[in-house]
Structure formats: C-alpha cells, structure tokens
Coordinates of C-alpha atoms and ligand atoms in Angstrom, one line a residue:
X1445 CA 13.5 77.9 5.3
X1446 CA 12.4 78.9 8.8
X1447 CA 14.9 80.5 11.2
X1448 CA 13.4 79.0 14.4
X1449 CA 12.7 75.3 15.1
X1450 CA 10.7 73.7 17.9
X1451 CA 10.5 70.3 19.5
X1452 CA 7.7 67.9 18.7
X1453 CA 6.1 66.5 21.8
X1454 CA 2.7 64.9 22.3
X1455 CA 1.3 66.1 19.0
X1456 CA 2.4 69.8 19.5
X1457 CA 5.3 71.9 18.4
X1458 CA 6.8 73.1 21.7
X1459 CA 9.6 75.2 23.0
X1460 CA 12.0 73.6 25.5
X1461 CA 10.7 73.6 29.0
X1462 CA 13.7 75.8 30.0
X1463 CA 12.9 78.2 27.2
X1464 CA 16.5 77.9 26.1
X1465 CA 17.6 77.7 22.4
X1466 CA 20.8 77.1 20.6
X1467 CA 22.2 78.2 17.2
X1468 CA 22.4 75.9 14.3
X1469 CA 25.7 76.4 12.4
X1470 CA 26.1 76.1 8.7
X1471 CA 29.4 74.2 8.2
X1472 CA 29.8 75.7 4.7
X1473 CA 30.2 79.2 6.3
X1474 CA 30.8 78.5 10.0
X1475 CA 27.9 80.9 10.7
X1476 CA 24.6 80.5 12.6
X1477 CA 21.5 80.5 10.4
X1478 CA 18.7 79.2 12.7
X1479 CA 17.8 78.7 16.4
X1480 CA 16.5 75.5 17.9
X1481 CA 14.7 74.6 21.1
X1482 CA 17.4 73.2 23.5
X1483 CA 15.7 70.2 25.0
X1484 CA 16.7 68.9 28.4
X1485 CA 15.8 66.1 30.7
X1486 CA 12.4 67.6 31.5
X1487 CA 11.5 67.6 27.8
X1488 CA 12.8 64.1 27.4
X1489 CA 10.5 63.0 30.3
X1490 CA 7.5 64.8 28.7
X1491 CA 8.1 63.1 25.4
X1492 CA 8.5 59.7 27.0
X1493 CA 5.3 60.2 28.9
X1494 CA 3.5 61.3 25.7
X1495 CA 4.8 58.2 23.8
X1496 CA 3.8 56.0 26.7
X1497 CA 0.3 57.4 26.8
X1498 CA -0.1 57.1 23.1
X1499 CA 1.0 53.5 23.3
X1500 CA -1.1 52.5 26.3
X1501 CA -4.3 54.5 25.6
X1502 CA -4.1 55.8 22.0
X1503 CA -5.4 54.3 18.8
X1504 CA -2.1 53.6 17.0
X1505 CA -1.1 50.2 18.4
X1506 CA -4.7 49.0 18.0
X1507 CA -4.9 49.9 14.3
X1508 CA -4.6 47.3 11.6
X1509 CA -1.2 47.1 9.9
X1510 CA -2.8 48.3 6.6
X1511 CA -4.2 51.4 8.3
X1512 CA -0.8 52.3 9.7
X1513 CA 0.7 51.6 6.3
X1514 CA -1.6 54.3 4.8
X1515 CA -0.3 56.9 7.3
X1516 CA 3.3 56.0 6.4
X1517 CA 2.6 56.4 2.7
X1518 CA 1.2 59.8 3.4
X1519 CA 4.5 60.7 5.2
X1520 CA 6.4 59.5 2.2
X1521 CA 4.3 61.7 -0.1
X1522 CA 4.7 64.8 2.1
X1523 CA 8.5 64.2 2.1
X1524 CA 8.4 64.1 -1.7
X1525 CA 6.3 67.2 -1.9
X1526 CA 8.8 69.0 0.4
X1527 CA 11.9 67.5 -1.1
X1528 CA 13.5 70.8 -2.2
X1529 CA 13.1 72.5 1.1
X1530 CA 14.2 69.4 3.1
X1531 CA 17.3 68.9 0.9
X1532 CA 18.3 72.6 1.3
X1533 CA 17.8 72.3 5.1
X1534 CA 20.0 69.2 5.2
X1535 CA 22.7 71.0 3.2
X1536 CA 22.6 74.0 5.6
X1537 CA 22.4 72.0 8.8
X1538 CA 24.6 69.0 8.1
X1539 CA 26.8 70.1 5.1
X1540 CA 25.3 67.6 2.7
X1541 CA 26.0 68.7 -0.9
X1542 CA 22.8 69.7 -2.5
X1543 CA 23.4 67.0 -5.1
X1544 CA 23.6 64.3 -2.5
X1545 CA 20.7 65.7 -0.4
X1546 CA 18.4 65.7 -3.5
X1547 CA 19.8 62.6 -5.2
X1548 CA 20.3 60.3 -2.2
X1549 CA 18.9 61.5 1.1
X1550 CA 15.3 62.3 0.0
X1551 CA 14.9 59.2 -2.1
X1552 CA 16.1 57.0 0.8
X1553 CA 13.7 58.6 3.2
X1554 CA 10.8 58.2 0.8
X1555 CA 11.6 54.6 0.1
X1556 CA 12.2 53.8 3.8
X1557 CA 8.7 54.9 4.7
X1558 CA 7.3 53.1 1.7
X1559 CA 9.0 49.8 2.3
X1560 CA 7.9 49.7 6.0
X1561 CA 4.4 50.6 4.9
X1562 CA 4.5 47.6 2.6
X1563 CA 5.8 45.4 5.4
X1564 CA 3.2 46.7 7.9
X1565 CA 0.4 46.1 5.4
X1566 CA 1.2 42.5 4.8
X1567 CA 2.4 41.4 8.3
X1568 CA -0.1 40.1 10.8
X1569 CA -0.3 41.9 14.1
X1570 CA -1.4 38.5 15.4
X1571 CA 0.0 35.3 14.0
X1572 CA -2.2 32.2 14.5
X1573 CA -0.3 29.1 15.6
X1574 CA -1.2 25.5 15.2
X1575 CA -4.5 24.8 17.0
X1576 CA -4.3 22.1 19.7
X1577 CA -7.5 20.2 20.5
X1578 CA -9.3 22.3 23.1
X1579 CA -7.3 25.5 22.7
X1580 CA -6.4 28.2 20.3
X1581 CA -2.9 29.8 20.2
X1582 CA -1.5 32.9 18.7
X1583 CA 1.4 35.2 18.9
X1584 CA 0.8 38.9 19.3
X1585 CA 3.3 41.6 18.5
X1586 CA 3.6 44.8 20.5
X1587 CA 6.2 47.2 22.1
X1588 CA 7.6 52.6 23.5
X1589 CA 10.8 53.0 21.5
X1590 CA 13.6 55.6 21.6
X1591 CA 15.7 56.3 18.5
X1592 CA 19.0 58.1 19.0
X1593 CA 20.8 59.2 15.8
X1594 CA 24.2 60.5 14.7
X1595 CA 25.1 63.7 12.8
X1596 CA 26.2 62.3 9.5
X1597 CA 22.9 61.4 7.9
X1598 CA 20.3 63.2 10.0
X1599 CA 17.2 62.9 7.8
X1600 CA 17.9 59.3 6.6
X1601 CA 18.6 58.2 10.2
X1602 CA 15.3 59.8 11.3
X1603 CA 13.5 57.7 8.7
X1604 CA 15.4 54.5 9.6
X1605 CA 14.3 54.9 13.2
X1606 CA 10.7 56.3 12.8
X1607 CA 9.4 54.2 9.9
X1608 CA 10.0 50.6 11.3
X1609 CA 9.1 51.6 14.8
X1610 CA 5.7 53.1 14.0
X1611 CA 4.9 50.6 11.2
X1612 CA 5.1 47.9 13.8
X1613 CA 2.6 49.7 16.0
X1614 CA 5.0 51.3 18.5
X1615 CA 5.3 54.9 19.5
X1616 CA 8.7 56.6 19.4
X1617 CA 10.8 59.4 20.8
X1618 CA 13.7 60.5 18.5
X1619 CA 16.8 62.3 19.8
X1620 CA 18.7 63.6 16.8
X1621 CA 22.4 64.4 17.1
X1622 CA 23.0 67.6 19.1
X1623 CA 24.0 69.9 16.2
X1624 CA 22.0 68.5 13.3
X1625 CA 18.4 68.2 14.5
X1626 CA 16.5 70.4 11.9
X1627 CA 15.4 67.9 9.3
X1628 CA 14.5 65.3 12.0
X1629 CA 12.3 68.0 13.6
X1630 CA 10.7 68.6 10.2
X1631 CA 10.0 64.9 9.7
X1632 CA 8.3 64.9 13.1
X1633 CA 6.2 67.8 12.0
X1634 CA 5.3 66.1 8.7
X1635 CA 4.2 63.0 10.6
X1636 CA 1.7 65.2 12.5
X1637 CA 0.6 66.7 9.1
X1638 CA 0.1 63.2 7.8
X1639 CA -2.4 62.6 10.6
X1640 CA -0.3 60.3 12.7
X1641 CA -2.0 60.5 16.2
X1642 CA -0.5 62.7 18.9
X1643 CA 2.3 61.2 20.9
X1644 CA 3.2 58.5 18.3
X1645 CA 6.2 60.4 16.9
X1646 CA 8.0 62.8 19.3
X1647 CA 11.3 64.6 18.5
X1648 CA 13.5 66.1 21.3
X1649 CA 16.6 68.0 20.2
X1650 CA 19.3 68.4 22.8
X1651 CA 22.5 66.8 24.1
X1652 CA 23.3 63.2 24.7
X1653 CA 24.1 63.8 28.3
X1654 CA 20.7 65.5 29.1
X1655 CA 18.1 64.2 26.6
X1656 CA 19.8 60.9 25.6
X1657 CA 20.6 59.7 29.1
X1658 CA 17.1 60.5 30.4
X1659 CA 15.4 58.6 27.5
X1660 CA 17.6 55.5 27.6
X1661 CA 17.3 55.2 31.4
X1662 CA 13.6 55.9 31.4
X1663 CA 11.4 53.2 32.9
X1664 CA 8.6 54.3 30.5
X1665 CA 10.7 53.1 27.5
X1666 CA 10.8 49.5 26.3
X1667 CA 13.3 49.6 23.5
X1668 CA 16.3 51.7 22.3
X1669 CA 17.5 51.9 18.7
X1670 CA 20.9 53.7 18.7
X1671 CA 23.1 54.7 15.8
X1672 CA 26.4 56.3 16.7
X1673 CA 29.9 55.6 17.9
X1674 CA 31.0 52.4 19.6
X1675 CA 32.0 54.3 22.7
X1676 CA 28.5 55.8 23.2
X1677 CA 27.0 52.5 22.3
X1678 CA 28.7 50.9 25.3
X1679 CA 27.1 53.6 27.5
X1680 CA 23.7 53.0 25.9
X1681 CA 24.0 49.3 26.9
X1682 CA 24.8 50.2 30.5
X1683 CA 21.9 52.7 30.8
X1684 CA 19.5 50.3 29.1
X1685 CA 20.3 47.6 31.6
X1686 CA 18.6 49.6 34.3
X1687 CA 15.3 48.1 33.3
X1688 CA 16.6 45.5 30.9
X1689 CA 15.5 47.3 27.7
X1690 CA 15.9 45.7 24.4
X1691 CA 18.7 47.5 22.4
X1692 CA 19.7 47.5 18.8
X1693 CA 23.1 49.2 18.2
X1694 CA 24.4 50.4 14.8
X1695 CA 28.0 51.5 15.6
X1696 CA 31.3 52.5 14.1
X1697 CA 33.3 50.9 11.3
X1698 CA 36.7 50.8 9.6
X1699 CA 35.7 48.8 6.5
X1700 CA 38.0 47.3 4.0
X1701 CA 37.7 47.6 0.2
X1702 CA 39.7 44.7 -1.3
X1703 CA 41.0 45.1 -4.8
X1704 CA 42.0 41.8 -6.5
X1705 CA 44.6 41.8 -9.3
X1706 CA 42.2 40.7 -12.1
X1707 CA 40.1 43.8 -11.7
X1708 CA 39.2 46.4 -14.4
X1709 CA 41.3 49.3 -13.1
X1710 CA 39.1 52.1 -14.3
X1711 CA 36.0 50.6 -12.7
X1712 CA 37.7 49.8 -9.4
X1713 CA 39.4 53.1 -9.0
X1714 CA 36.1 54.8 -9.6
X1715 CA 34.5 52.5 -7.1
X1716 CA 37.2 52.8 -4.4
X1717 CA 36.7 56.6 -4.5
X1718 CA 32.9 56.3 -4.2
X1719 CA 33.5 53.8 -1.3
X1720 CA 35.6 56.2 0.7
X1721 CA 34.9 59.8 -0.4
X1722 CA 31.1 59.6 -0.6
X1723 CA 30.0 62.4 1.9
X1724 CA 33.6 63.1 2.8
X1725 CA 34.0 59.7 4.4
X1726 CA 31.6 60.7 7.2
X1727 CA 29.9 57.4 6.7
X1728 CA 29.8 54.4 9.1
X1729 CA 30.3 51.9 6.3
X1730 CA 32.9 53.9 4.3
X1731 CA 35.7 51.8 2.7
X1732 CA 38.4 53.7 4.5
X1733 CA 41.0 50.8 4.3
X1734 CA 41.9 50.1 0.7
X1735 CA 43.7 46.7 0.3
X1736 CA 45.2 46.3 -3.1
X1737 CA 46.9 43.2 -4.5
X1738 CA 50.6 43.9 -4.8
X1739 CA 51.1 43.5 -8.6
X1740 CA 48.7 46.3 -9.4
X1741 CA 49.2 48.6 -6.4
X1742 CA 51.5 51.2 -8.1
X1743 CA 49.4 51.6 -11.2
X1744 CA 46.2 51.7 -9.1
X1745 CA 47.5 54.3 -6.7
X1746 CA 48.8 56.6 -9.4
X1747 CA 45.4 56.7 -11.1
X1748 CA 43.5 57.0 -7.7
X1749 CA 45.7 59.9 -6.6
X1750 CA 45.2 61.7 -10.0
X1751 CA 41.4 61.3 -9.9
X1752 CA 41.2 62.2 -6.2
X1753 CA 43.0 65.5 -7.0
X1754 CA 40.1 66.3 -9.4
X1755 CA 37.4 66.3 -6.6
X1756 CA 35.9 69.7 -6.2
X1757 CA 35.5 70.7 -2.6
X1758 CA 33.0 73.6 -2.0
X1759 CA 29.9 75.0 -0.3
X1760 CA 27.2 72.4 0.2
X1761 CA 24.5 74.5 -1.7
X1762 CA 26.7 74.9 -4.8
X1763 CA 25.7 72.2 -7.3
X1764 CA 29.3 72.2 -8.6
X1765 CA 30.6 70.9 -5.3
X1766 CA 31.6 67.1 -5.3
X1767 CA 32.3 67.3 -1.6
X1768 CA 30.9 69.8 0.9
X1769 CA 32.4 70.8 4.3
X1770 CA 33.1 68.5 7.2
X1771 CA 30.1 68.7 9.5
X1772 CA 31.6 70.6 12.4
X1773 CA 34.8 72.4 13.5
X1774 CA 35.4 69.7 16.1
X1775 CA 35.2 66.9 13.5
X1776 CA 37.5 68.9 11.1
X1777 CA 40.0 69.1 14.0
X1778 CA 39.7 65.3 14.6
X1779 CA 40.5 64.7 10.9
X1780 CA 43.5 66.9 11.1
X1781 CA 44.7 65.2 14.2
X1782 CA 44.5 61.8 12.6
X1783 CA 46.4 62.8 9.6
X1784 CA 49.1 64.1 12.0
X1785 CA 49.1 60.8 13.8
X1786 CA 49.5 59.0 10.4
X1787 CA 52.5 61.2 9.5
X1788 CA 54.0 60.5 12.9
X1789 CA 53.5 56.7 12.4
X1790 CA 55.4 56.9 9.2
X1791 CA 52.6 57.1 6.6
X1792 CA 53.2 59.1 3.4
X1793 CA 50.5 61.7 2.4
X1794 CA 50.0 61.0 -1.3
X1795 CA 47.5 63.7 -1.8
X1796 CA 45.5 66.1 0.5
X1797 CA 46.6 66.2 4.1
X1798 CA 45.4 69.8 4.7
X1799 CA 42.4 72.0 4.9
X1800 CA 40.9 73.2 1.6
X1801 CA 40.4 76.9 1.1
X1802 CA 37.1 77.8 -0.5
X1803 CA 37.0 81.3 -1.7
X1804 CA 34.2 83.4 -0.2
X1805 CA 33.6 80.7 2.5
X1806 CA 36.8 81.1 4.5
X1807 CA 34.9 80.3 7.8
X1808 CA 33.7 76.9 6.5
X1809 CA 35.1 73.5 7.7
X1810 CA 36.7 72.2 4.5
X1811 CA 39.3 69.4 4.1
X1812 CA 41.0 68.0 1.0
X1813 CA 40.4 64.3 0.2
X1814 CA 43.4 62.6 1.5
X1815 CA 45.3 59.3 0.7
X1816 CA 47.8 57.9 3.0
X1817 CA 50.4 55.4 1.6
X1818 CA 53.1 53.3 3.3
X1819 CA 50.6 52.2 5.9
X1820 CA 50.7 49.1 8.0
X1821 CA 47.6 47.4 9.3
X1822 CA 48.7 47.9 12.9
X1823 CA 48.9 51.7 12.7
X1824 CA 46.3 53.8 14.4
X1825 CA 45.1 55.3 11.1
X1826 CA 44.4 51.8 9.9
X1827 CA 42.6 50.7 13.0
X1828 CA 40.7 53.7 14.4
X1829 CA 37.6 55.3 12.8
X1830 CA 38.6 58.8 11.6
X1831 CA 35.2 59.6 10.1
X1832 CA 36.5 62.0 7.4
X1833 CA 37.9 62.0 3.9
X1834 CA 41.0 59.9 4.7
X1835 CA 41.9 56.7 2.9
X1836 CA 44.7 54.4 4.0
X1837 CA 46.2 52.1 1.3
X1838 CA 47.8 48.7 2.2
X1839 CA 49.1 46.2 -0.3
X1840 CA 48.4 42.4 0.1
X1841 CA 49.9 39.3 -1.4
X1842 CA 47.0 36.8 -1.9
X1843 CA 43.4 36.3 -0.9
X1844 CA 44.3 34.7 2.4
X1845 CA 46.4 37.8 3.3
X1846 CA 43.6 40.1 2.2
X1847 CA 41.0 38.3 4.3
X1848 CA 43.3 38.3 7.4
X1849 CA 43.9 42.0 7.0
X1850 CA 40.3 42.9 6.3
X1851 CA 39.4 41.0 9.5
X1852 CA 42.2 42.7 11.5
X1853 CA 39.8 45.2 13.1
X1854 CA 37.6 45.5 16.2
X1855 CA 34.8 46.5 13.8
X1856 CA 32.7 44.5 11.4
X1857 CA 30.2 46.7 9.6
X1858 CA 30.8 46.5 5.9
X1859 CA 33.3 46.1 3.1
X1860 CA 33.8 45.7 -0.7
X1861 CA 35.6 43.3 -3.0
X1862 CA 36.6 44.3 -6.6
X1863 CA 37.3 41.7 -9.1
X1864 CA 36.4 40.6 -12.7
X1865 CA 35.7 37.1 -11.4
X1866 CA 32.5 37.0 -9.3
X1867 CA 33.2 33.5 -8.0
X1868 CA 36.6 34.6 -6.7
X1869 CA 35.1 37.8 -5.2
X1870 CA 32.3 35.9 -3.4
X1871 CA 34.9 33.5 -1.8
X1872 CA 36.7 36.5 -0.3
X1873 CA 33.4 38.2 0.7
X1874 CA 32.3 35.1 2.6
X1875 CA 35.3 35.2 4.8
X1876 CA 35.2 38.8 5.7
X1877 CA 33.5 39.1 9.1
X1878 CA 31.2 42.1 8.5
X1879 CA 27.4 42.5 8.3
X1880 CA 27.6 43.6 4.6
X1881 CA 30.0 43.0 1.7
X1882 CA 29.4 44.7 -1.7
X1883 CA 31.0 43.2 -4.8
X1884 CA 32.0 45.6 -7.5
X1885 CA 30.0 48.3 -5.8
X1886 CA 29.7 50.1 -2.5
X1887 CA 27.2 51.8 -0.2
X1888 CA 24.3 49.9 -1.8
X1889 CA 22.0 50.2 1.3
X1890 CA 18.4 49.3 0.6
X1891 CA 15.6 49.4 3.1
X1892 CA 14.5 46.0 2.0
X1893 CA 17.8 44.2 3.0
X1894 CA 19.3 43.9 6.5
X1895 CA 22.0 46.2 7.5
X1896 CA 24.1 46.0 10.7
X1897 CA 27.4 45.0 12.2
X1898 CA 29.4 42.1 13.5
X1899 CA 31.9 42.6 16.4
X1900 CA 32.0 46.1 17.8
X1901 CA 30.0 47.5 14.9
X1902 CA 26.7 46.6 16.7
X1903 CA 23.9 44.4 17.7
X1904 CA 20.8 43.6 15.6
X1905 CA 19.8 44.6 12.1
X1906 CA 17.9 47.5 10.5
X1907 CA 15.7 47.3 7.4
X1908 CA 13.5 44.7 5.9
X1909 CA 11.6 42.1 7.8
X1910 CA 14.5 41.5 10.1
X1911 CA 14.6 45.2 11.0
X1912 CA 10.9 45.3 11.4
X1913 CA 11.0 42.4 13.8
X1914 CA 13.5 44.2 16.0
X1915 CA 10.6 46.5 16.9
X1916 CA 8.2 43.8 17.9
X1917 CA 7.7 42.1 21.2
X1918 CA 6.5 38.5 20.9
X1919 CA 3.7 37.4 23.2
X1920 CA 2.2 34.0 23.0
X1921 CA -1.5 34.0 23.9
X1922 CA -3.3 30.7 24.7
X1923 CA -7.1 30.6 24.8
X1924 CA -8.5 27.5 26.5
X1925 CA -11.7 26.1 25.1
X1926 CA -11.9 23.0 27.3
X1927 CA -13.7 23.8 30.5
X1928 CA -12.4 24.0 34.1
X1929 CA -8.7 23.4 34.8
X1930 CA -9.3 20.3 36.8
X1931 CA -10.6 18.5 33.8
X1932 CA -7.2 18.8 32.1
X1933 CA -5.0 18.7 35.2
X1934 CA -6.5 15.9 37.3
X1935 CA -3.5 16.0 39.7
X1936 CA -4.6 19.6 40.5
X1937 CA -8.2 18.8 41.2
X1938 CA -8.8 20.4 44.6
X1939 CA -12.2 18.8 45.0
X1940 CA -10.7 15.3 45.2
X1941 CA -9.5 14.2 48.7
X1942 CA -5.6 14.2 48.6
X1943 CA -5.1 10.5 49.0
X1944 CA -7.3 9.7 46.0
X1945 CA -5.7 12.1 43.6
X1946 CA -4.9 10.5 40.2
X1947 CA -1.6 11.0 38.5
X1948 CA -1.5 13.1 35.3
X1949 CA -2.7 11.2 32.3
X1950 CA 0.2 9.3 30.5
X1951 CA 2.7 10.3 33.2
X1952 CA 4.1 8.3 36.0
X1953 CA 5.5 11.3 37.8
X1954 CA 3.4 14.4 38.5
X1955 CA 2.2 16.3 35.4
X1956 CA 3.3 19.7 34.0
X1957 CA 5.7 21.7 36.1
X1958 CA 4.8 25.2 37.2
X1959 CA 6.5 27.7 35.0
X1960 CA 10.1 28.5 36.2
Ligands
NAD2223 P1 28.0 59.7 18.9 O1 28.1 58.4 19.4 O2 28.9 60.8 19.4 O3 26.5 60.3 19.0 C1 25.4 59.6 18.5 C2 24.1 60.1 19.2 O4 24.2 59.7 20.6 C3 23.9 61.6 19.2 O5 22.6 61.9 19.1 C4 24.5 62.0 20.6 O6 23.9 63.2 21.1 C5 24.0 60.8 21.4 N1 24.6 60.6 22.7 C6 25.9 60.9 23.0 N2 26.2 60.6 24.3 C7 25.0 60.0 24.8 C8 24.7 59.4 26.0 N3 25.6 59.4 27.1 N4 23.5 58.9 26.2 C9 22.6 58.9 25.2 N5 22.8 59.5 24.0 C10 24.1 60.0 23.8 O7 28.1 59.6 17.3 P2 28.2 60.7 16.2 O8 29.6 61.4 16.4 O9 27.0 61.6 16.2 O10 28.2 59.9 14.8 C11 29.3 59.3 14.3 C12 29.3 57.8 14.7 O11 28.1 57.2 14.3 C13 30.4 57.1 14.0 O12 31.1 56.2 14.9 C14 29.7 56.3 12.9 O13 30.4 55.1 12.5 C15 28.4 56.0 13.6 N6 27.4 55.6 12.7 C16 27.0 54.3 12.5 C17 26.0 54.0 11.6 C18 25.6 52.5 11.4 O14 24.6 52.3 10.8 N7 26.4 51.6 12.0 C19 25.5 54.9 10.8 C20 25.9 56.3 10.9 C21 26.8 56.6 11.9

C-alpha cells in the first residue's frame, strides 16, 4: 500500500496545483496513514478541460460501443487482479471491514464494469428510425460528465459513476468524498493502465466547496451525477442550473423494513439486522425504521436485541470484526448526538447507545449497534437520516397502518417487507412510495436493475439500461435525399413571384411552421 496518492488528470498522475496535501485517517485507529494531493478549483478546471478536450477531439466518443466495452472489461480484470490491495485500502481509508471489502465491494465494482461493458457492446451509438420517402432519420447519442460521490462506499460509487458514463462514450471527472478518495484514485489509475485514452477518466480529490462547486458550475460540463445527502443535492441542482446541466441525484433515505405477523421469526430477525447493521448503517438504503406488527413485536424485539448484542465491533482489517469503525470522528459524534435526541424524545435504548471500546484501538471511532424502542413515527430519530448503526422500532396494527407509516417520510429510497405470504408482501410493497422494495431480503442491489429514489431521495436511476440512458444525450439527425428545399416546400420557393406562390401540398393554410 502506497503512502502517497496523486490526482488523475488528463492521463497523468499529478500533484495538486497548489502543491498542498492532506492526511488520510484510518478510522480504526484514528491515525494518519497516507497523504493525498489536495485538489482545489484550479485542479477541477484542469480536469474539466482535459475531459472536454478528450470528448471533443479524442478517440473515445467516436469508438464503437464494442471497442469501449473491451476497455471496460480490461478495467474489471485489473480490479480483480488487484482485489486484495484495493480491499485493504478501502478498509484503511473508509473503515470497511476486510470481509465486506473483499466479499462485497470488489465484486460489485467488477460486475458494474462488466454489466456496462455488456450494455455498451449491444447498444447502438446510432439508432436508425423509420425511413420516410426521400429522407433517412436516426438518433445519435452523445454527451462531459461529472460524478460526485459520498464517503460510505467509495470504490463502489466510483464504479457506479465511471462505468456507465464512459460505456456510453462520455468523458468523466470524479470528485470522491473529501476524506475517502484513495480507492477512487486507484480506479482512475487502473483505467489508465487499461489503455483508456487520456482525459477520459479524471479524478480530483478535494473538498466539495472548492472542487465540487467548480465542477458542477463549469460551463465545460454537460451532466452531473451526484450521490450524497439531500441537503447537498439541493445545492447541486442550484449550481447545475447555471448552464442548465442535466442532473441525476441519488440522495438520502430513511427506509422502512415492514415485518408482517405471519413471518418466520428467525429469518426476519436475521434479515432485519442485515437491513440496518450492514456497514454500520452507513448505507443510504438501510432499513433504519423497523415496523413490526403488534402481535409479534415483543417476541421479535427480544430475539433481535439478543442477536444484536452478539455483533463483534472491531478494527476493519481484523477478519473477526462484524462491524468496523464509523467512518470519521465527525460522523461518530453525529450518531451520538442522535441517540441523545432519541433519549430526550422519550425513546428507550434497548441495546447499545454508547461508544464501543476496542482494546488496542482506543483512538478508533467505534459505536455499539443500537436499538431504540418506544419510538413514534413523528420523532426526529424516526424522521431524520442518522447514517449510523441506530435502529428505531415502531409497532403497527395492520397493513394499511404499516403502509401509512412507511410513507410518513420525506425520503423514498428503499424498503423491505418480511412475510411468509409473497402475495400479501407484494401488495404492501406496491403501496410503499420508494424506488426499491425488497421482499424477504435487503440490500440486493444489482448493476442490471434500476436503483434510485422517489421524493427527496433523488432524481433519475442508476444501473441497467435506464442508468445507461441517463448518460446519453439524444439527437435526431435527418438526412434529406430529395433535392432542393423548394421542391418539398413550394410555399418557400423564392424563385416564384410572390403573387403566384402555391400553398403547401394538402394544406389550406401555409405549410410547416418554423421551429419554435
Ligand atoms: P455529502 O452530501 O456531505 O457529500 C457528498 C459529496 O458531495 C462529497 O464528495 C462532498 O465533498 C460533495 N460536496 C459537498 N458539498 C458540495 C458542494 N457544495 N458542491 C459540490 N459537491 C459538494 O454526503 P456524504 O456525507 O458524503 O454521504 C452520506 C450521504 O450520501 C447520505 O445522505 C446518504 O444517504 C447519501 N448516499 C446516497 C446514496 C444513494 O444511492 N441514494 C448512496 C450512498 C450515500
């Protein structure tokens, strides 16, 4: 593992223009372990210019989809070959347990590049349309993109932004989250190693205020794909409006896991824990609101609490750790503050509710998985995104009550329904206003299927054909094969004296209107 990381701009590894660097902190120890180039507005401008040049003058957008696909497959292979090193880096930089980094992150990155290679290979860059007599018509797809990513899944989010953007023939500048840029910089480097031409993939580490704002406001950029909080998403929309950029937004969530009374308890308790405590609840789609049908709530909670107490919290690189640290000291303090708010609102802490002490790693940012009972849907802990290992549990009476409570949120990202009766579960799922609902499972995100939010959870979809199309600009090209304009628009024939001009064929009033 290197101890110094550089930006990726215009096909080169580069220091920040200012020469400044910042330390990357390992949340398992609270100590610095590497330095990173601290990009600023000037680096963002250089990267946007490189991406623009690569799009306007470079080979990438002109290549066939299947040629781009071959390059994406090469990136996927390089990620696989470097899986161990990338997983360790994610564990150090972002606190992912090594089990999760190896078992989930790397696989998702590889399959994201592979799926978009497959889509690029089979999609036409030009779509022929019905041929009218005397003309041929087709749609051409084209588009410079910016991808801005959050700190919770750095390497996965880098793949989610880079793969579809470049598969569709665009060039891209990625701004990873301020304190977790290392694996994204490595993916940028591997894209160069895979032979992707200079300027097609650029990565600028740095703050949202300096790098992010410069990129989103840049007139050189056509599209922004943002993943992060709803609050910053609002700011992205404002900035993107400067030159009416296309935006897709993947924002926050406060998703509900609905447990119906006919459920297999063992299965659903296990699933509810996976839904909320996967990666310490630092997951946009986490099932942080557990709605349980009243007849089974006591038994369910007793089992859930017992099993939650068995979760081992420890250093990210220790294979015995079920949960690693919280990603930063700031986020640890946010989690603590919210548990305090819950207590003040009248919630009972059923387990957790405090920092975890990990022997030998006292400087790390650890928190015990926490369950809050006696919660009402109107409380702040049930309404606001905490983004940590905190579950609120609320009983409900019947399906209508569960649906109303699940929908009692400004967010609409995801959710789960647990039942032994699929028909009953589907009826509930259909009424929950979120982009995804999993039945008897959770977190099943697949790069082939669309993912995104309703309401304040976002605009647009990532993944699959729908995600791919978010990165394409549609242009209709009409090629006329029928001779001079006057032959088809007699009313426009400038060679005929005005008084003798015929009206348009088949029309009593003048022919086609000039475009609006
Ligand atoms: P954040 O909104 O604070 O930051 C996200 C990114 O935006 C970072 O790279 C940050 O540096 C950048 N940024 C901040 N201010 C900016 C500005 N003014 N202009 C341009 N860029 C700016 O989010 P976070 O704390 O990094 O991540 C957690 C949030 O992300 C949670 O709300 C979570 O739900 C959300 N998230 C959503 C999804 C999804 O798919 N819907 C996935 C993961 C995370």
